Coordinates of C-alpha atoms in Angstrom, one line a residue:
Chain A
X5 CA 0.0 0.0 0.0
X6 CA 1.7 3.4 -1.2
X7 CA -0.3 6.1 0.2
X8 CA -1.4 6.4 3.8
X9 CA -2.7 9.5 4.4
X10 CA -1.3 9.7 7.9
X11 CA 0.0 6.8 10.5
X12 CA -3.7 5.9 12.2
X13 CA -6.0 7.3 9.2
X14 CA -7.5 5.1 6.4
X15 CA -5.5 4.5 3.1
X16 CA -7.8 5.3 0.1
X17 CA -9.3 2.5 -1.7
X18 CA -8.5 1.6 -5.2
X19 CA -12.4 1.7 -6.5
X20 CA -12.6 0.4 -10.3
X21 CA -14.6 2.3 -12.0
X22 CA -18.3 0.1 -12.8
X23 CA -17.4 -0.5 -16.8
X24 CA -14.6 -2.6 -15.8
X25 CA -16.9 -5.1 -13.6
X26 CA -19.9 -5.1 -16.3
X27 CA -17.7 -5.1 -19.2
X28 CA -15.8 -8.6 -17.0
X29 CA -19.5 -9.6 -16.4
X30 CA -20.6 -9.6 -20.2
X31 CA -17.1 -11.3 -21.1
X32 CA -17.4 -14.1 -18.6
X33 CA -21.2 -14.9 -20.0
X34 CA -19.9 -14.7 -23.5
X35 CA -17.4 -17.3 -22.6
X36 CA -19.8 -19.3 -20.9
X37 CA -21.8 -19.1 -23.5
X38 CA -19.0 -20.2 -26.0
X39 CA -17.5 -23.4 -24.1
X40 CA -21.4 -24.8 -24.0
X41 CA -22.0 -24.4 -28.0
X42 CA -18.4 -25.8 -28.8
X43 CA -18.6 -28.6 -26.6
X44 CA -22.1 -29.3 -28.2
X45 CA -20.1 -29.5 -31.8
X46 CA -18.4 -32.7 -30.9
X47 CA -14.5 -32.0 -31.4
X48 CA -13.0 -35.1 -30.2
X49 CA -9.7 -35.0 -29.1
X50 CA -9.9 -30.7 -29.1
X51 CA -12.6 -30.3 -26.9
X52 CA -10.4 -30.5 -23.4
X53 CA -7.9 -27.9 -24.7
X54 CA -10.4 -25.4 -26.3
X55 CA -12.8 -25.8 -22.8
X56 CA -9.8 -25.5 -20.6
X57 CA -8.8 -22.6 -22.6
X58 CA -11.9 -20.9 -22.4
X59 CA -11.7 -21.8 -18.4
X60 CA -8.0 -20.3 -17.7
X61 CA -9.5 -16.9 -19.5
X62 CA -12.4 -16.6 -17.2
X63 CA -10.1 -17.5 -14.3
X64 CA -8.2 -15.1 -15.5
X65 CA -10.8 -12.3 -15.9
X66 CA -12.2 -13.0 -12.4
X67 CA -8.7 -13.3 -10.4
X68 CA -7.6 -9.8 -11.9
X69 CA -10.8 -8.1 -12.2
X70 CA -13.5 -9.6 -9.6
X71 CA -10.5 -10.1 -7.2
X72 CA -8.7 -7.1 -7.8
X73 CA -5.7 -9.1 -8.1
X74 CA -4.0 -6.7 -11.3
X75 CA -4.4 -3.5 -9.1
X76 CA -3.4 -5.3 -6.0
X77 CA 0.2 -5.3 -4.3
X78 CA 2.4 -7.7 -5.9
X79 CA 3.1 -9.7 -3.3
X80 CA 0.1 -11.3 -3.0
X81 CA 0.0 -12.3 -6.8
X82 CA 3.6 -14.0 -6.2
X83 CA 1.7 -16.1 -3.3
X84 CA -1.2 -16.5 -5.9
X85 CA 1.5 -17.8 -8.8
X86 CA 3.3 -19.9 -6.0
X87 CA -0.2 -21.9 -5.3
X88 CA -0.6 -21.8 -9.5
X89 CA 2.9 -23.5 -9.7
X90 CA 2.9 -26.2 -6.9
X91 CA -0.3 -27.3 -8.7
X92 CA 1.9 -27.4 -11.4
X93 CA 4.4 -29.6 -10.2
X94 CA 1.9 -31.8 -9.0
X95 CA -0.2 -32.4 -11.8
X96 CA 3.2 -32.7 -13.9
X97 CA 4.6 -35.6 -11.8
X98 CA 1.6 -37.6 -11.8
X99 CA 0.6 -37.3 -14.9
X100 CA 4.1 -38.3 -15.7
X101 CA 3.7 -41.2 -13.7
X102 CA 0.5 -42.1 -14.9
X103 CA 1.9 -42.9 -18.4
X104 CA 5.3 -44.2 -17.3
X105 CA 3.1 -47.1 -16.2
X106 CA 2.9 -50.2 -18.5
X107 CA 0.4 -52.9 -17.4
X108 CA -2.8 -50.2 -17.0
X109 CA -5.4 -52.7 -17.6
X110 CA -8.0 -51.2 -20.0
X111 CA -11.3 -50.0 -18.8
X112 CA -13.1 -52.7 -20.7
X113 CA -11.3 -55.1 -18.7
X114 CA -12.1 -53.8 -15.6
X115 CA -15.0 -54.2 -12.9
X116 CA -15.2 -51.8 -10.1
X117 CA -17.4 -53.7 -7.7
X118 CA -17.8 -52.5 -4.4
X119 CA -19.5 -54.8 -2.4
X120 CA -17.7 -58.2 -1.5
X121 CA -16.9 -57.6 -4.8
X122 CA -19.7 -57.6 -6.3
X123 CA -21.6 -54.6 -7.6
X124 CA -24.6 -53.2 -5.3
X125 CA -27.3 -54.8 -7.7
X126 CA -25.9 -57.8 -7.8
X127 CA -29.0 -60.6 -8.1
X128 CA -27.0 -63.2 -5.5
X129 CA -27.1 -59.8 -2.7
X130 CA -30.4 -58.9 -3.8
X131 CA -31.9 -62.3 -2.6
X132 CA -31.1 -61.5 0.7
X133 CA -31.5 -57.9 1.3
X134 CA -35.2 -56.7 0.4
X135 CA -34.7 -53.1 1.0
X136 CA -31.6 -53.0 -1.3
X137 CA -33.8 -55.1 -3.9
X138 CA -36.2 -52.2 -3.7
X139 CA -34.0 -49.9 -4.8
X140 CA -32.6 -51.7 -7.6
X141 CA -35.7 -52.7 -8.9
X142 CA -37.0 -48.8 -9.0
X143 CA -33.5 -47.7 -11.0
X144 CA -34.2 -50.1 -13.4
X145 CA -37.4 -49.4 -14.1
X146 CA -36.6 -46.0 -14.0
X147 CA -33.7 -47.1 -17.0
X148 CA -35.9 -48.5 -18.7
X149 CA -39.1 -45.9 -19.0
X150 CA -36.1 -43.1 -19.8
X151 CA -33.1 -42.6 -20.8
X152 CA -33.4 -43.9 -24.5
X153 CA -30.3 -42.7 -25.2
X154 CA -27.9 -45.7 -25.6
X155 CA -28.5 -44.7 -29.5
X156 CA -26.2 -41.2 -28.9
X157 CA -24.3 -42.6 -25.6
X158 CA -21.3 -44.5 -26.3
X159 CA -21.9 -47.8 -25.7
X160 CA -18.9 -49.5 -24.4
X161 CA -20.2 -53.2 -23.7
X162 CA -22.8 -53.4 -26.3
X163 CA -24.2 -56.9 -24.5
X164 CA -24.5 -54.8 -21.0
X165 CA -26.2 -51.8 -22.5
X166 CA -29.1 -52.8 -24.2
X167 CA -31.2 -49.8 -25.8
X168 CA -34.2 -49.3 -23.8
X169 CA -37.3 -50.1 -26.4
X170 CA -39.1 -46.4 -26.5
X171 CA -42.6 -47.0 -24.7
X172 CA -44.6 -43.8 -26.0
X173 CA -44.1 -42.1 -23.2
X174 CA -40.7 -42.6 -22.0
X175 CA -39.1 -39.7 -24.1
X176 CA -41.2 -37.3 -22.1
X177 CA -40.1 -38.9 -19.0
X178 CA -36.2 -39.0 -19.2
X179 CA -35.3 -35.3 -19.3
X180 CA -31.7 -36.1 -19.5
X181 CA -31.9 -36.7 -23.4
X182 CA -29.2 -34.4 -24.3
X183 CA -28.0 -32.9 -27.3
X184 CA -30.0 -34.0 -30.5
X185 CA -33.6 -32.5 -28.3
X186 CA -33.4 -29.6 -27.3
X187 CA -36.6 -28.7 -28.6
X188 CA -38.8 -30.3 -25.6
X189 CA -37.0 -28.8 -22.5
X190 CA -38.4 -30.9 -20.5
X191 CA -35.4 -30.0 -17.8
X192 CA -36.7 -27.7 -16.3
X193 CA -37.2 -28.7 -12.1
X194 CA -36.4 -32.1 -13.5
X195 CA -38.4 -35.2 -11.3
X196 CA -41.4 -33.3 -12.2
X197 CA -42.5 -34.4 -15.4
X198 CA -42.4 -38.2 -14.8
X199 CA -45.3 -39.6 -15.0
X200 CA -45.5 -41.2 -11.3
X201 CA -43.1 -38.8 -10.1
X202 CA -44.9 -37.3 -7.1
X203 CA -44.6 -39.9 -4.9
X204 CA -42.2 -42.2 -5.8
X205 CA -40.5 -39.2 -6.2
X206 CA -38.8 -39.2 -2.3
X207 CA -39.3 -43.1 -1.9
X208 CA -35.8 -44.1 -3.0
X209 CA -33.7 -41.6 -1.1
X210 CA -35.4 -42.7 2.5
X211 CA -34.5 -46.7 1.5
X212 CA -31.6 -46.5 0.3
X213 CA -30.0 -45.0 3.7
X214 CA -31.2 -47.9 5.7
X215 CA -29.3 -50.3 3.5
X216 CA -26.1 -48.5 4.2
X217 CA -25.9 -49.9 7.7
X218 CA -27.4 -52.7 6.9
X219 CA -24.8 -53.6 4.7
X220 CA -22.0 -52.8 7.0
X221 CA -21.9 -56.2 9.6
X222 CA -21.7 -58.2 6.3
X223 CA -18.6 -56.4 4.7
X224 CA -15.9 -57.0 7.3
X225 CA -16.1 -60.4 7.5
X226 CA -15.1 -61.9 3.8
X227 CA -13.1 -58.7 3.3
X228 CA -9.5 -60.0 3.5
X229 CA -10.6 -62.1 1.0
X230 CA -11.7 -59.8 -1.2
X231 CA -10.1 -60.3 -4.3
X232 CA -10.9 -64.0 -6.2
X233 CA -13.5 -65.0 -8.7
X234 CA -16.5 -62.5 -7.8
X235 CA -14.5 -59.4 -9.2
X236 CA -15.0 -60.8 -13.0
X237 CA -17.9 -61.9 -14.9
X238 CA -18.6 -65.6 -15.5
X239 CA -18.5 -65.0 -19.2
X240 CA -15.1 -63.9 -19.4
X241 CA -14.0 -66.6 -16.8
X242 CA -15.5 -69.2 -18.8
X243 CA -14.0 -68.2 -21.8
X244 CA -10.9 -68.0 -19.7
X245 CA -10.9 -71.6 -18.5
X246 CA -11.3 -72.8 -22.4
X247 CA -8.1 -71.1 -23.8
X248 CA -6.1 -72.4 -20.7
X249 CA -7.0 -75.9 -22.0
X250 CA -6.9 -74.8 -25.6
X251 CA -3.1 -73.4 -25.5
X252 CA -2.0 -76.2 -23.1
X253 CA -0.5 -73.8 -20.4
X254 CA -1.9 -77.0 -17.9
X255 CA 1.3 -78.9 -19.1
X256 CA 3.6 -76.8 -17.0
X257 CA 1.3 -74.6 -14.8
X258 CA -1.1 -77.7 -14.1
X259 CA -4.7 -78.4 -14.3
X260 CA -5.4 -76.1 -11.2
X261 CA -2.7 -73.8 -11.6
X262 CA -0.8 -75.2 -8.6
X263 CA 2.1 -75.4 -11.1
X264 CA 2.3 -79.0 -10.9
X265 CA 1.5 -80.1 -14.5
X266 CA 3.5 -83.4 -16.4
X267 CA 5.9 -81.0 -18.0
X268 CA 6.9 -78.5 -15.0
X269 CA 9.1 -81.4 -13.9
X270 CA 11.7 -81.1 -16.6
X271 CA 11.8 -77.0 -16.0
X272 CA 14.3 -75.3 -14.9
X273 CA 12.7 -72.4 -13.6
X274 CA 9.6 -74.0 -11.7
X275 CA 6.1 -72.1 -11.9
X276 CA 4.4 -70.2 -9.2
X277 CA 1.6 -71.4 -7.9
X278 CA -1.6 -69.6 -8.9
X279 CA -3.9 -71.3 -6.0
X280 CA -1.9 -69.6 -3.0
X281 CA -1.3 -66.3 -5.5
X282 CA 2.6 -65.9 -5.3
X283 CA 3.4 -64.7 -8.2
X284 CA 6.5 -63.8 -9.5
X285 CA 6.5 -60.9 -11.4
X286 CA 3.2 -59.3 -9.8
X287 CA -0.5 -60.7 -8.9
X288 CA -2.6 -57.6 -10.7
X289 CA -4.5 -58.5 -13.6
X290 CA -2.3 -56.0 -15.3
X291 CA 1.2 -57.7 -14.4
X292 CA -0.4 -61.3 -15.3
X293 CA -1.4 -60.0 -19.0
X294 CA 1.9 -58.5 -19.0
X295 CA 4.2 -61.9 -19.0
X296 CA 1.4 -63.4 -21.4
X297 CA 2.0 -60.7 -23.3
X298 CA 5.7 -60.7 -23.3
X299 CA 6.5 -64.4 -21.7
X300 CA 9.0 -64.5 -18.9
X301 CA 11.6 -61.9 -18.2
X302 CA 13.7 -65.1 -17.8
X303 CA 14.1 -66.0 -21.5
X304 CA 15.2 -69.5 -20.6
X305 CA 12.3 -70.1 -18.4
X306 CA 10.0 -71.7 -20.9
X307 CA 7.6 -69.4 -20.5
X308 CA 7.1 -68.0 -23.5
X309 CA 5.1 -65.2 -25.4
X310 CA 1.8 -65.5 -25.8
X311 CA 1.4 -62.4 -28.1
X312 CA 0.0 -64.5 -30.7
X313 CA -3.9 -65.3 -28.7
X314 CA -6.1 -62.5 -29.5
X315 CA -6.1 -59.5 -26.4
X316 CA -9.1 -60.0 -25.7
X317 CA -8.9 -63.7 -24.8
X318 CA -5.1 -63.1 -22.9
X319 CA -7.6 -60.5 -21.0
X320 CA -9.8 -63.6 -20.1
X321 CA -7.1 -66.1 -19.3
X322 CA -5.7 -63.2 -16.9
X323 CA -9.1 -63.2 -15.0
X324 CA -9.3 -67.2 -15.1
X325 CA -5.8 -67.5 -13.6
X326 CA -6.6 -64.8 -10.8
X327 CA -9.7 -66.7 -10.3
X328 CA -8.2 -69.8 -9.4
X329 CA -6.8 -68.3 -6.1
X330 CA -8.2 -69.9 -3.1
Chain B
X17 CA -12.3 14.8 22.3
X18 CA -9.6 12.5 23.3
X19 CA -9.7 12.7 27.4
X20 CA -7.0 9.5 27.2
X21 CA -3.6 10.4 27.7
X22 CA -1.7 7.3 26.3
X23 CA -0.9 9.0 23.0
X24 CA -1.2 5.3 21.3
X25 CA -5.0 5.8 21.7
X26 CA -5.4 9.0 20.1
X27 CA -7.3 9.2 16.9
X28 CA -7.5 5.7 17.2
X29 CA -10.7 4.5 15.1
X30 CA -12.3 1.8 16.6
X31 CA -11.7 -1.0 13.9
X32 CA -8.0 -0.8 14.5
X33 CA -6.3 -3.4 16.4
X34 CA -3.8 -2.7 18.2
X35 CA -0.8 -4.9 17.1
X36 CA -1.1 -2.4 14.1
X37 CA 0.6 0.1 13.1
X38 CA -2.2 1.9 10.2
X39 CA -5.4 0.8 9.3
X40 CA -3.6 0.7 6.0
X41 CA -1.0 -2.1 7.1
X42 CA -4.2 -4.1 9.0
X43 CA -6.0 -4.4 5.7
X44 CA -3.0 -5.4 3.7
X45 CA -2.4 -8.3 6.3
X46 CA -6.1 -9.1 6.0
X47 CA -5.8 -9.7 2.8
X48 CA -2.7 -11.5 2.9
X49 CA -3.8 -13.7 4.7
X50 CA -6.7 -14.4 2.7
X51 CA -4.8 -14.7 -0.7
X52 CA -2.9 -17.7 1.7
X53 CA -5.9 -19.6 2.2
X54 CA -7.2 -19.4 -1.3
X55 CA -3.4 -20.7 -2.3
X56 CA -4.5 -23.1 0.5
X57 CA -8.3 -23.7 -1.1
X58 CA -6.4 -23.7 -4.6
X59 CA -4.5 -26.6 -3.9
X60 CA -7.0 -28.5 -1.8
X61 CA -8.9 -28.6 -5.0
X62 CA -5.9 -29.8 -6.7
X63 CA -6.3 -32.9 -5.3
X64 CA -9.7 -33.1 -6.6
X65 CA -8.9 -32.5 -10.5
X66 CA -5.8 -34.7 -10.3
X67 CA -8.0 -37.7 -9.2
X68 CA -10.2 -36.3 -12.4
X69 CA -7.3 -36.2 -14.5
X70 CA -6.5 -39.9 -13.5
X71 CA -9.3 -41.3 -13.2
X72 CA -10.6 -40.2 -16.8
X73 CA -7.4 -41.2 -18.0
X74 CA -8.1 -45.1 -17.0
X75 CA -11.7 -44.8 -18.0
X76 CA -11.8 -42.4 -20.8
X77 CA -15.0 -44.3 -22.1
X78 CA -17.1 -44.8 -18.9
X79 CA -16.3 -40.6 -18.4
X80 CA -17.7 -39.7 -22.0
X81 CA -21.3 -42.0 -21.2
X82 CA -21.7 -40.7 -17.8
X83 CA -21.0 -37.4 -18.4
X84 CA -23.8 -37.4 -20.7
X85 CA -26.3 -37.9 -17.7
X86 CA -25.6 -34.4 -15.9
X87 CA -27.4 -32.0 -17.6
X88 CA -26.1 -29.4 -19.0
X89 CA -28.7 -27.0 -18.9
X90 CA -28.9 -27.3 -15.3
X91 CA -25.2 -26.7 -15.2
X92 CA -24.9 -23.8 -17.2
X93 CA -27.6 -21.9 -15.0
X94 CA -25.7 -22.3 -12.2
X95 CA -23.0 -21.1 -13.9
X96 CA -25.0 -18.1 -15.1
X97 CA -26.4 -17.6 -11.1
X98 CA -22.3 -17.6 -10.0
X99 CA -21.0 -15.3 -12.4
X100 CA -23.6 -13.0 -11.8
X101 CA -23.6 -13.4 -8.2
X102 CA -19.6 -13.1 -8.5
X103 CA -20.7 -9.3 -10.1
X104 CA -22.9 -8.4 -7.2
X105 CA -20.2 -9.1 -4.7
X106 CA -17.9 -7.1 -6.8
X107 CA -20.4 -4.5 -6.7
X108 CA -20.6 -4.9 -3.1
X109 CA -17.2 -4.0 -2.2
X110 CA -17.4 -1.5 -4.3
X111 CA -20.1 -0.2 -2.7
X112 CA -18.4 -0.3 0.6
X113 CA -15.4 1.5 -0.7
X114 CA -17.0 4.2 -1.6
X115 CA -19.4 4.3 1.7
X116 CA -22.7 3.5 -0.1
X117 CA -24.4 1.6 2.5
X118 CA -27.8 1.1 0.9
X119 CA -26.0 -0.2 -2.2
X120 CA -23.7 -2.4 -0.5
X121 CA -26.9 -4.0 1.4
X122 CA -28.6 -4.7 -2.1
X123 CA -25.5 -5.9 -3.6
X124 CA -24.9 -8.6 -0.5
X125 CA -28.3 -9.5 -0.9
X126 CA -28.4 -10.4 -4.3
X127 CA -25.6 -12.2 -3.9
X128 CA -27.1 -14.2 -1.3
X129 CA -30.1 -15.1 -3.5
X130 CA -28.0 -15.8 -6.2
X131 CA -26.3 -18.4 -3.9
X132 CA -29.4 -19.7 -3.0
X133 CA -30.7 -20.2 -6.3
X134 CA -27.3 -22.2 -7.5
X135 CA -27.7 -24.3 -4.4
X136 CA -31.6 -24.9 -5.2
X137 CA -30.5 -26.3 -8.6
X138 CA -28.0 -28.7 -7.1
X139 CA -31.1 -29.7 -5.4
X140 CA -33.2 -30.8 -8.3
X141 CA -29.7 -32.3 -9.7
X142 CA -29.2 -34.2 -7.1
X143 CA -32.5 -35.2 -6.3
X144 CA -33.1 -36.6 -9.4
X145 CA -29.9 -38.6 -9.5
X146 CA -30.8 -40.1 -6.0
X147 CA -34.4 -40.7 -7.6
X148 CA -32.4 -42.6 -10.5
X149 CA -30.7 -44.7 -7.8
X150 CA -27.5 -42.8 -8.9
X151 CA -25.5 -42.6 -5.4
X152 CA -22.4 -42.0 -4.6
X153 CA -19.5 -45.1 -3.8
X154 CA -21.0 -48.5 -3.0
X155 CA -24.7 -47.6 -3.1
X156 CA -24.8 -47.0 -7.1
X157 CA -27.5 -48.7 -8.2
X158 CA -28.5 -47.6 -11.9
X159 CA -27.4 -50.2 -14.2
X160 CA -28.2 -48.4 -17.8
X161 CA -24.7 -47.1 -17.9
X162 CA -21.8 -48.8 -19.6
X163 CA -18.5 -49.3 -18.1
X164 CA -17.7 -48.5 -14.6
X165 CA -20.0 -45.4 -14.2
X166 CA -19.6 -45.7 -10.4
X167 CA -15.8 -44.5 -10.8
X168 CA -17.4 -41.0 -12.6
X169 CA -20.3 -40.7 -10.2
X170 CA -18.2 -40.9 -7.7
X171 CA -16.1 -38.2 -8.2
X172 CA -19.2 -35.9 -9.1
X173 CA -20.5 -36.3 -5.8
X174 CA -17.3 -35.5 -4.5
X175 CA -16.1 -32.8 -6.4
X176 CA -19.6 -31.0 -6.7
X177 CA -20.4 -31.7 -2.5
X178 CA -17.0 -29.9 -2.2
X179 CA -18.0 -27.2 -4.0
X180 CA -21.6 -27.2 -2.8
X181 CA -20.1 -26.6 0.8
X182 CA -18.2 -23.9 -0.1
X183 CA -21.2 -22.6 -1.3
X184 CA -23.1 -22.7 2.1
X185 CA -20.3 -21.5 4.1
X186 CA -20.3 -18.5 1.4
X187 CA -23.9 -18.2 2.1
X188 CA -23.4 -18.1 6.0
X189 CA -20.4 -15.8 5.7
X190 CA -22.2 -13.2 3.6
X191 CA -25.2 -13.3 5.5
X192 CA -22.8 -11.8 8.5
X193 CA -21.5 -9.2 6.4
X194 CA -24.9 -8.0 5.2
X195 CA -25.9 -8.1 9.2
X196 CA -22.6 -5.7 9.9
X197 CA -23.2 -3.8 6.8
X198 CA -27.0 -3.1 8.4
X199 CA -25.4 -2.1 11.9
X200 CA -23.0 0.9 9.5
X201 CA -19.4 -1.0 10.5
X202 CA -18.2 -0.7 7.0
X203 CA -16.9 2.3 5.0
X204 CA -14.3 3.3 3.1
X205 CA -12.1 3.7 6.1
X206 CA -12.9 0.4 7.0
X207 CA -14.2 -3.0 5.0
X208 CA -11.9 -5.3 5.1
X209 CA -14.3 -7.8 6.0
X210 CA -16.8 -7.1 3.0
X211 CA -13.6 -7.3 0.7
X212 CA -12.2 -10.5 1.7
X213 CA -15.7 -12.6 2.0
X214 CA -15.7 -11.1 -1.6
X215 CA -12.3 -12.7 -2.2
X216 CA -13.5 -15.8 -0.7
X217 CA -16.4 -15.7 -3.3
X218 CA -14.9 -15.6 -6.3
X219 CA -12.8 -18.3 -5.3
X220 CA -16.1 -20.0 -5.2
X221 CA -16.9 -19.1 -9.0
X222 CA -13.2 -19.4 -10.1
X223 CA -13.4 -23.6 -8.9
X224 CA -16.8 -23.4 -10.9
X225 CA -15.4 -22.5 -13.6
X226 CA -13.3 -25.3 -13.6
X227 CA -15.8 -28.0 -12.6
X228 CA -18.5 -27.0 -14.9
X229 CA -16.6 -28.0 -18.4
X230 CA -14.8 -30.5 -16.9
X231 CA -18.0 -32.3 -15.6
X232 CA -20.4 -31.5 -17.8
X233 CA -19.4 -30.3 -20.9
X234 CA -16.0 -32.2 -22.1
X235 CA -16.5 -34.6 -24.6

């Protein structure tokens, strides 16, 4: 602060004249206005840099406008930069660590289940907890009446997305229809205009709380456990179980995994055993594709590369052989 | 006037503290302290947009067929309701700068009703995600989304809750500066505390601006 006007007195204000904060005002709702129609254009890859662009110029116009930061004494903008450039370092550093990593295992390929493993719908939980059922059942009735968007939406498991069949009224119902209609904005204070709405309207809140505790006593229990066949869908495990067979890995690793198959005698390198989970080079599903992929780091192991099965399947065998953990 | 003989009191207006040398020097280390807890705030919400930045990284799919169940309409009000709310405060310590007490008043108010009206749209959001038996961590339930929308969802609730807070402890905050405003405590010799609740809300808008794209928009 330059000027006091004597030691106890007040120091003038810097007052901006009003043009500056309308004139910030109209820019900021020009820009808002701007990220919503680009991102409605469907850029691909361009749409985070142009939105974050747009972002780091209304940041920009509020911290030296709204917050007074250009008039303001310098020091505080160098504690303002300091913040700006610690996030820096940290988003640099992860980020960098995020793709320094090899065995990421694709989303596809991945389940997050939260329950004992298993998702919160899941039909074995449901038989025994009613209230939970309750719940479920309403959200997928609720899928089914709305949302008949799978058509835009991008369907990543085809087979676990089916497109809801439109039932007359549905489109009215599902106001989250996005960017192809915007003609009925049926948005507006949302649960409203389904049909039922009113009172089922509140229902589901109220019943899901009481499952929360409800599922607590359960959880602890199996939870060390956590990890084995539950986390990946029969399908792929299946599927899993064939191509073990099919590619003969059972002649070394055995017909349980156990490592204990006719040829693992002549080895040199023995195999782990996949029932107790030791592995060598990493238990994740990502570090087990990974020596599929490749074959052993020891080249005179035996273990070769598998590179040759389709992904998909080495995917699938990954899952089996986790799932043969006791 | 001044019947107290300690010359330290003398011409002392009453907003000054006394570990201060100038009601100049006590309002520049108001505000310093301030722009440390937004650096503070700013890097609290770091955290936040790394686990964005990761987390859409590993399930760049899943994010683009969630995202599409937020609405954007919804969003883009409330970002109308902070900007403008944002201009009010602005006003507001303008207002107080200059000593225009009814205008200041007006201004705080606005911005409280502004506040209110983004947190009565989260409402309806939220609301109707709970009614879709879209909840946060374990208790997801709505299975007409592909990939692991749980991962997404939970982060929204996260990242918007945070945000939402900050909203209500804006709202509380400027409720006592309107009350002090009412009472005359602020003028141009004095508003240190109009200015930095004002700082405090643009930070508010500023994380916003962020969130809004990054949730709703970005595909």
């Amino acid at each position: 602060m330059s000027h006091h006007k004597d030691s106890h007195g007040s120091h003038e204000p810097h007052v901006l004249p009003l043009s500056i904060y309308f004139g910030v005002f109209f820019a900021l709702m020009i820009l808002t206005y701007i990220t919503v129609k680009v991102s409605q254009l469907g850029l691909g890859a361009l749409a985070i840099p142009i939105a974050m662009t747009v972002a780091l110029i209304k940041a920009g116009f509020v911290v030296g406008y709204f917050m007074h930061l250009r008039y303001d004494d310098r020091f505080l903008s160098l504690f303002f930069a300091s913040s700006i450039v610690f996030l820096g370092v940290f988003f640099a550093f992860t980020v960098y660590d995020l793709g320094a990593r090899d065995t990421w295992v694709p989303e596809e390929h991945t389940q997050v289940n939260l329950i004992d493993g298993k998702p919160f719908c899941d039909p074995e939980i449901l038989k025994n907890n009613d209230r939970r059922k309750k719940v479920c059942d309403e959200a997928k009735k609720r899928g089914d009446h709305g949302h008949g968007h799978g058509a835009h939406g991008n369907v990543v498991k085809a087979a676990a997305h089916p497109t809801p069949a439109k039932r007359g009224v549905a489109k009215v119902a599902q106001p989250a229809a996005r960017p192809a209609t915007p003609a009925p904005v049926a948005r507006p204070t949302t649960p409203a205009p389904a049909p039922v709405a009113r009172p089922t309207t509140p229902a589901p809140a109220p019943a899901a709380r009481p499952t929360a505790p409800a599922a607590r006593p359960t959880a602890p229990a199996p939870a060390p456990a956590a990890r084995p066949a539950a986390q990946f869908d029969a399908a792929s495990l299946a599927a899993g179980k064939k191509l073990y067979q099919a590619n003969a890995c059972w002649t070394c690793h055995g017909n349980e995994g156990k490592g204990d198959g006719a040829a693992a005698a002549a080895l040199p390198v023995k195999p782990a055993n996949f029932a107790l989970g030791n592995y060598k080079y990493g238990g994740s599903l990502g570090d087990i594709y990974k020596v599929l992929s490749n074959g052993s780091p020891n080249k005179a192991s035996g273990m070769v590369a598998y590179a040759h099965i389709p992904d998909n399947d080495r995917w699938s065998i990954a899952k089996y052989l986790l799932s043969l953990k006791k | 006037m001044s019947q107290v003989a300690d010359h330290a009191h003398t011409e002392h207006p009453p907003h000054l503290h006394h570990h201060f040398h100038s009601s100049a020097q006590q309002a520049a280390s108001a505000k310093l302290g301030m722009w440390v807890f937004i650096a503070q705030e700013i890097l609290f919400f770091s955290g936040l947009f790394m686990a964005y930045i990761a987390l859409r990284y590993l399930y760049p799919k899943t994010f683009l067929a969630a995202h599409e169940h937020l609405d954007v309409s919804m969003g883009a009000l409330n970002t109308v309701f902070l900007i403008t709310s944002s201009l009010t405060m602005a006003l507001a310590v303008r207002a107080a700068q200059t000593s225009n007490k009814k205008w200041a008043e007006i201004n705080l108010l606005l911005t409280i009703g502004f506040a209110l009206a983004f947190c009565v749209v989260k409402y309806f959001e939220y609301s109707h995600k709970f009614h879709l038996g879209i909840f946060p961590g374990k208790y997801y339930a709505y299975t007409h989304i592909p990939g692991n929308p749980e991962v997404f969802f939970g982060l929204y609730f996260v990242m918007t809750g945070m945000h939402a807070l900050h909203v209500v402890v804006g709202i509380g905050l400027l409720l006592w500066i309107y009350l002090k405003t009412r009472t005359g405590a602020f003028s141009a010799a004095y508003y240190s505390p109009v200015e930095n609740v004002g700082l405090y809300w643009h930070l508010v808008d500023l994380i916003w601006i962020f969130l809004f794209p990054l949730l709703y928009l970005v595909k």
